Short mmCIF file of C-alpha atoms in Angstrom, two decimals:
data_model
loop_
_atom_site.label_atom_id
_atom_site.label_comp_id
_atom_site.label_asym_id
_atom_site.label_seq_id
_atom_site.Cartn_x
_atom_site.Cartn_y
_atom_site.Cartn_z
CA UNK Y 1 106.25 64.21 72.52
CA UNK Y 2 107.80 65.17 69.00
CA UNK Y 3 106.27 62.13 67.78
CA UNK Y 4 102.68 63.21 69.05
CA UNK Y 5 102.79 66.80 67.82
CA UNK Y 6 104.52 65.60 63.99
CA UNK Y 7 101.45 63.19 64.31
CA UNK Y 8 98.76 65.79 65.04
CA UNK Y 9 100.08 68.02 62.09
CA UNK Y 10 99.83 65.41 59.87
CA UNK Y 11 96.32 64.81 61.13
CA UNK Y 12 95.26 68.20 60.58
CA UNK Y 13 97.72 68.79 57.81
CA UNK Y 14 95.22 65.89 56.19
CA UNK Y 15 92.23 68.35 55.86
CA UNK Y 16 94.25 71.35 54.48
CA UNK Y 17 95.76 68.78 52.14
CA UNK Y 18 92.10 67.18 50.73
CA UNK Y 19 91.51 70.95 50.34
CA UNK Y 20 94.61 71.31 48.11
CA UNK Y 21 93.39 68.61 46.41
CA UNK Y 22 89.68 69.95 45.52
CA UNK Y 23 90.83 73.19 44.30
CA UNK Y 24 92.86 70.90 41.45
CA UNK Y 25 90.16 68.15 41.06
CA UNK Y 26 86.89 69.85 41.27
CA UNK Y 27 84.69 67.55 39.36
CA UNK Y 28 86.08 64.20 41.33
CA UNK Y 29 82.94 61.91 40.68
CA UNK Y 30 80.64 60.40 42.80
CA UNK Y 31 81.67 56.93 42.57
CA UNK Y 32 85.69 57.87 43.26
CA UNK Y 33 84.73 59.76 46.43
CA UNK Y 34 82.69 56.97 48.21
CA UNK Y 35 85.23 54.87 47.39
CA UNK Y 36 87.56 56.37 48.82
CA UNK Y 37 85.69 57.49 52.09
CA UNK Y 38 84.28 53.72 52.00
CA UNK Y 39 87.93 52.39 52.21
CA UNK Y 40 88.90 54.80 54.75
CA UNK Y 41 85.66 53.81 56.89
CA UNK Y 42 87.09 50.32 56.98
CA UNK Y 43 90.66 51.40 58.27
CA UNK Y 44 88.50 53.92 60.68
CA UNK Y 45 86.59 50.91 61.42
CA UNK Y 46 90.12 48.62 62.49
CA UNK Y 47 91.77 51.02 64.04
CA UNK Y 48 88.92 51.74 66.42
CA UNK Y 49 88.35 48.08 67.60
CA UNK Y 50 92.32 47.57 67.65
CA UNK Y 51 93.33 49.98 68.20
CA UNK Y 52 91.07 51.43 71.31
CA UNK Y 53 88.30 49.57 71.89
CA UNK Y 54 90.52 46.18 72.66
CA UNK Y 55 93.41 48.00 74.52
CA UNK Y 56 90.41 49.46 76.87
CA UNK Y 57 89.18 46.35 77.79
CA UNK Y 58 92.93 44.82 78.15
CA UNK Y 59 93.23 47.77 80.81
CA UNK Y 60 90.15 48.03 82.35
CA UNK Y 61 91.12 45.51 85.04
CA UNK Y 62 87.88 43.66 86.68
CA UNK Y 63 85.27 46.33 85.43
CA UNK Y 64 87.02 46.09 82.02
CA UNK Y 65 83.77 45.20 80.31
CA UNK Y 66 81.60 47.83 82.03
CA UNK Y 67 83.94 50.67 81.80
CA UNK Y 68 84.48 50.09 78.13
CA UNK Y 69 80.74 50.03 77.13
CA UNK Y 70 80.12 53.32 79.21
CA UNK Y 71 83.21 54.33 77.69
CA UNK Y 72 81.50 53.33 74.37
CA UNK Y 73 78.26 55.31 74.68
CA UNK Y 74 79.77 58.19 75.96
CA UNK Y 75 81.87 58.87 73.04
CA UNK Y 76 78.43 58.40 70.66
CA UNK Y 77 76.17 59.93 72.95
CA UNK Y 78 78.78 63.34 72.79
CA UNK Y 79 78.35 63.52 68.81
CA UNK Y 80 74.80 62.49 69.10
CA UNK Y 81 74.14 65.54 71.05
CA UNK Y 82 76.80 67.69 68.54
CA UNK Y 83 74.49 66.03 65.52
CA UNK Y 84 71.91 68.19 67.34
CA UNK Y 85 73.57 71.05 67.36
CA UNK Y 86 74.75 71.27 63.88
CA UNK Y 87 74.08 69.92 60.69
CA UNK Y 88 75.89 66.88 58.74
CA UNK Y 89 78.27 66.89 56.38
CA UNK Y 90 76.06 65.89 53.41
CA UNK Y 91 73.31 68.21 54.28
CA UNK Y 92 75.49 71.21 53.89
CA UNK Y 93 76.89 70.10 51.23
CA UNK Y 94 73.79 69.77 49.43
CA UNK Y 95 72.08 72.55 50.76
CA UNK Y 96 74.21 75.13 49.91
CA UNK Y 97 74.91 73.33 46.11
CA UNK Y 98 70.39 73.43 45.61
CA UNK Y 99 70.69 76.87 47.20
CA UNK Y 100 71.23 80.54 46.43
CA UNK Y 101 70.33 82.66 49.43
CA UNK Y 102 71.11 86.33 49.52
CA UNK Y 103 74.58 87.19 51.01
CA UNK Y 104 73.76 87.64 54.59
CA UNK Y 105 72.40 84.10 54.76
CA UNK Y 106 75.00 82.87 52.43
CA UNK Y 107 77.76 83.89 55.11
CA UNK Y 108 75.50 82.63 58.23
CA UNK Y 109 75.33 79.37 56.38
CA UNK Y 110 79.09 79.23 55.69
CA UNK Y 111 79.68 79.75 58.96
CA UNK Y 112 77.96 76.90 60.41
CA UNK Y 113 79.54 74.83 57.69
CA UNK Y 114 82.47 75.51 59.08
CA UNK Y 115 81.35 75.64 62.55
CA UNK Y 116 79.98 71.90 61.82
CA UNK Y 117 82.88 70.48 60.26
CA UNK Y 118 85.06 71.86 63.19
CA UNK Y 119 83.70 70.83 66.19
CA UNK Y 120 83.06 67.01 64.51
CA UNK Y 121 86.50 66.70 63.62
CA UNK Y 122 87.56 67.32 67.45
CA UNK Y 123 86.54 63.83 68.21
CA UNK Y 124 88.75 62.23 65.96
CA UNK Y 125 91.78 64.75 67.32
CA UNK Y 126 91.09 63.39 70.75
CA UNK Y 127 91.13 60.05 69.24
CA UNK Y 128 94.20 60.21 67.58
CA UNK Y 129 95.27 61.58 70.80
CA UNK Y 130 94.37 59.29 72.83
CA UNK Y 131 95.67 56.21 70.87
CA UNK Y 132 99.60 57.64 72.49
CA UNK Y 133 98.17 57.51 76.01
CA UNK Y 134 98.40 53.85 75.61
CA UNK Y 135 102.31 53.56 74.95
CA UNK Y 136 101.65 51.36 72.05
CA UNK Y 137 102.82 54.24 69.08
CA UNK Y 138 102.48 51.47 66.74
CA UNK Y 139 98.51 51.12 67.61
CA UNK Y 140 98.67 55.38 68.17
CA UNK Y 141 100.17 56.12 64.70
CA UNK Y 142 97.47 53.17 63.00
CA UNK Y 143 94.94 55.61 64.45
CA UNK Y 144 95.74 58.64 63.44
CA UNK Y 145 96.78 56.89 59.93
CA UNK Y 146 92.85 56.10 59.75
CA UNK Y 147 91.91 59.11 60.57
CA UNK Y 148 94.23 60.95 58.45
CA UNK Y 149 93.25 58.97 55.62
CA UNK Y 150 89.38 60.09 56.05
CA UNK Y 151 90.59 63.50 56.94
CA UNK Y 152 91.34 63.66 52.66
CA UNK Y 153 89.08 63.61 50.98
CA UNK Y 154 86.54 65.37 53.60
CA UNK Y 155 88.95 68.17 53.07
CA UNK Y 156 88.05 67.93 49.40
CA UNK Y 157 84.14 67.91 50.13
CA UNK Y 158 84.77 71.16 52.13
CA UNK Y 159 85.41 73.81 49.89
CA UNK Y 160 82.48 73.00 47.55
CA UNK Y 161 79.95 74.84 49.38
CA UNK Y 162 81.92 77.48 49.94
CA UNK Y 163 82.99 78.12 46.38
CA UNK Y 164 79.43 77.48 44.55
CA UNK Y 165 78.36 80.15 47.44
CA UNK Y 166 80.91 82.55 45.86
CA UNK Y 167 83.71 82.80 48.53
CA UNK Y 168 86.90 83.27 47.07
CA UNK Y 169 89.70 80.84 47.24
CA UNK Y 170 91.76 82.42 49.98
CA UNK Y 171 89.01 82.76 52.13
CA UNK Y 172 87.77 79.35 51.48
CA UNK Y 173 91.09 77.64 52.23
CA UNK Y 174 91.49 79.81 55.37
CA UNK Y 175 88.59 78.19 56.60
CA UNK Y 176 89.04 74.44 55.11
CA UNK Y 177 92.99 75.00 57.13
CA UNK Y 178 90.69 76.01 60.31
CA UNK Y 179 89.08 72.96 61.00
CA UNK Y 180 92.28 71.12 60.42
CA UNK Y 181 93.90 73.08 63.24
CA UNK Y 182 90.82 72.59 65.41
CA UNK Y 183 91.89 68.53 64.51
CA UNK Y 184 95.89 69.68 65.70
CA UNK Y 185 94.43 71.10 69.16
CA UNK Y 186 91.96 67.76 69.77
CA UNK Y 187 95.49 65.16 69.37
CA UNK Y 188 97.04 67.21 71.98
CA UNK Y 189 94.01 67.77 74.35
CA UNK Y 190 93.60 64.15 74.50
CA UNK Y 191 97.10 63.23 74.63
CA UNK Y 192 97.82 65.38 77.78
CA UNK Y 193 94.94 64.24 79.23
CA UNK Y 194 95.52 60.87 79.70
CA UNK Y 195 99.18 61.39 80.33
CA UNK Y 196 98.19 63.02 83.23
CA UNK Y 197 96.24 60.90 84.06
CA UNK Y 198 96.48 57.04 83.66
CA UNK Y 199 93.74 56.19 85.49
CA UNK Y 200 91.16 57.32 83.25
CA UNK Y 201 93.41 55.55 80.01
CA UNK Y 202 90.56 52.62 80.05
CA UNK Y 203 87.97 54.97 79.63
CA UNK Y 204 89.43 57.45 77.41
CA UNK Y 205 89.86 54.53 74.75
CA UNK Y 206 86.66 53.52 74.79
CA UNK Y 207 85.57 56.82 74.48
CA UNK Y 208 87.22 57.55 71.68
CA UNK Y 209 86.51 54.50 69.73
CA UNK Y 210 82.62 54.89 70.33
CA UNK Y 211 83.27 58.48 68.85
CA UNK Y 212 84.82 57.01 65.82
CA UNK Y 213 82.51 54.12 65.55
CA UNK Y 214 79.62 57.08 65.34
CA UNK Y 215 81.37 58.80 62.75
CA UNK Y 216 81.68 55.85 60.49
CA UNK Y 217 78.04 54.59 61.01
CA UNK Y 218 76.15 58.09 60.92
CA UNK Y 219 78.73 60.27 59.07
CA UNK Y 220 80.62 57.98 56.61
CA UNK Y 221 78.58 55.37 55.48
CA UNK Y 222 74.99 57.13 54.63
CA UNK Y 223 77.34 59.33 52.77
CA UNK Y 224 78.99 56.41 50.58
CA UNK Y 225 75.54 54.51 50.29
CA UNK Y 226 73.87 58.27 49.02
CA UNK Y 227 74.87 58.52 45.02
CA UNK Y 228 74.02 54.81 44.20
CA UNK Y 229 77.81 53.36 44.74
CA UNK Y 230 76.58 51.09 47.98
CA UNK Y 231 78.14 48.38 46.36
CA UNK Y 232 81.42 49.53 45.28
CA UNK Y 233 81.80 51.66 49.00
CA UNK Y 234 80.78 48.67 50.83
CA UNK Y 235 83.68 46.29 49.24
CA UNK Y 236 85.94 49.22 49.71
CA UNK Y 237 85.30 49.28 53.17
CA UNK Y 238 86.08 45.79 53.57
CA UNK Y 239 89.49 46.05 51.80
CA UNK Y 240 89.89 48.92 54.39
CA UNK Y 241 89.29 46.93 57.44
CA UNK Y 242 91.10 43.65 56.02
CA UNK Y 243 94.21 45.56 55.47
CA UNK Y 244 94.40 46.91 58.48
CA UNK Y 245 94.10 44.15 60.28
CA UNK Y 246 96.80 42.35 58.10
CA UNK Y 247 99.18 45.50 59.67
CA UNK Y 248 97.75 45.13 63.02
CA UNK Y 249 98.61 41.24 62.80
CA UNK Y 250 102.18 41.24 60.83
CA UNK Y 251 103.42 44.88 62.29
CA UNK Y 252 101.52 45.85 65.18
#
């Protein structure tokens, strides 16, 4: 249990740290963030079919194969309907950087920024989460590595709406720390969940892979392949995923 809760602080504590890390590197190019988020798609990318998509099927028994598609499609269909709800990432982003409402409508849209950013990042908590269920901390910690890693420099992306809209800094990292916490309370949700319950362990993989296989084809990737460094994201991404599965192989 220590081991889960030091992982879901680090988790969160990822966010709050990417934050840190815009406040002292506010005009991080382009071509170095989609890098980075490329590379951490790729570990994203390996720890989800590793890490919880193959472990599902290993313990899905004879409906292995249906249970972990459903599982699958649940997990994407539950952001797809979130995606509804709220914005994306990038849109905010650049909607409040082409922007200049008035301050009631500056706050309303900070608020769903924040609001957006949360309730997307609760996925990955229960992911993260999840990954323990499976008594493999090796695969578990991979996982919330991955996620972790990705957690960075969205962190970083965070505060730049809020401080072009003229929030001040305390505020601003209030709410960047937030969403990180939101992350914290996801990794223990889905931990205790499937402790409770190993029955549903199959399914609860699956599910949270097909969350983070959503986030990495509609979140990450567009975002990478939006400023003209395709290229240089894609290869990233590739590194990612081969050096995670050089871990998974040698280590895990």
């Amino acid at each position: 249990m220590q081991l889960v809760l030091l992982t879901a602080l680090g988790v969160g504590g990822a966010t709050i740290f990417g934050a840190i890390l815009g406040f002292l590197f506010k005009g991080i190019s382009h071509k170095f963030s989609d890098t980075i988020l490329g590379f951490a798609a790729g570990v994203m990318l390996s720890a989800a079919v590793f890490g919880l998509v193959l472990p599902s099927v290993e313990r899905g028994g004879k409906f292995a194969i249906p249970v972990t598609v459903v599982g699958i499609f649940c997990g994407a269909l539950v952001l797809n309907v979130i995606d509804r709800m709220v914005p994306h990432l990038h849109s905010l982003v650049g909607a409040e950087q082409e922007n200049h409402p008035g301050s009631a409508e500056r706050i309303n849209k900070i608020m769903l920024f924040v609001l957006a950013i949360a309730i997307h990042n609760f996925p990955e908590g229960l992911a993260a989460g999840v990954g323990f269920g499976s008594g493999n901390n090796a695969e578990a910690l991979t996982i919330a590595g991955a996620i972790a890693l990705q957690n960075i420099p969205e962190g970083m992306v965070i505060i730049i709406p809020m401080l072009s809209s003229g929030i001040n800094k305390r505020t601003t990292f209030l709410a960047a720390a937030a969403t990180g916490v939101i992350e914290i309370l996801g990794t223990l949700i889905g931990y205790f969940a499937v402790t409770v319950s190993t029955a549903i362990l199959p399914f609860a993989l699956a599910f949270a892979g097909g969350t983070m296989l959503y986030i990495i084809s509609d979140e990450i990737i567009p975002e990478t392949h939006s400023h003209g460094n395709e290229r240089g994201a894609t290869y990233a991404l590739l590194v990612g995923f081969c050096l995670m599965l050089a871990v998974d192989y040698y280590i895990g």
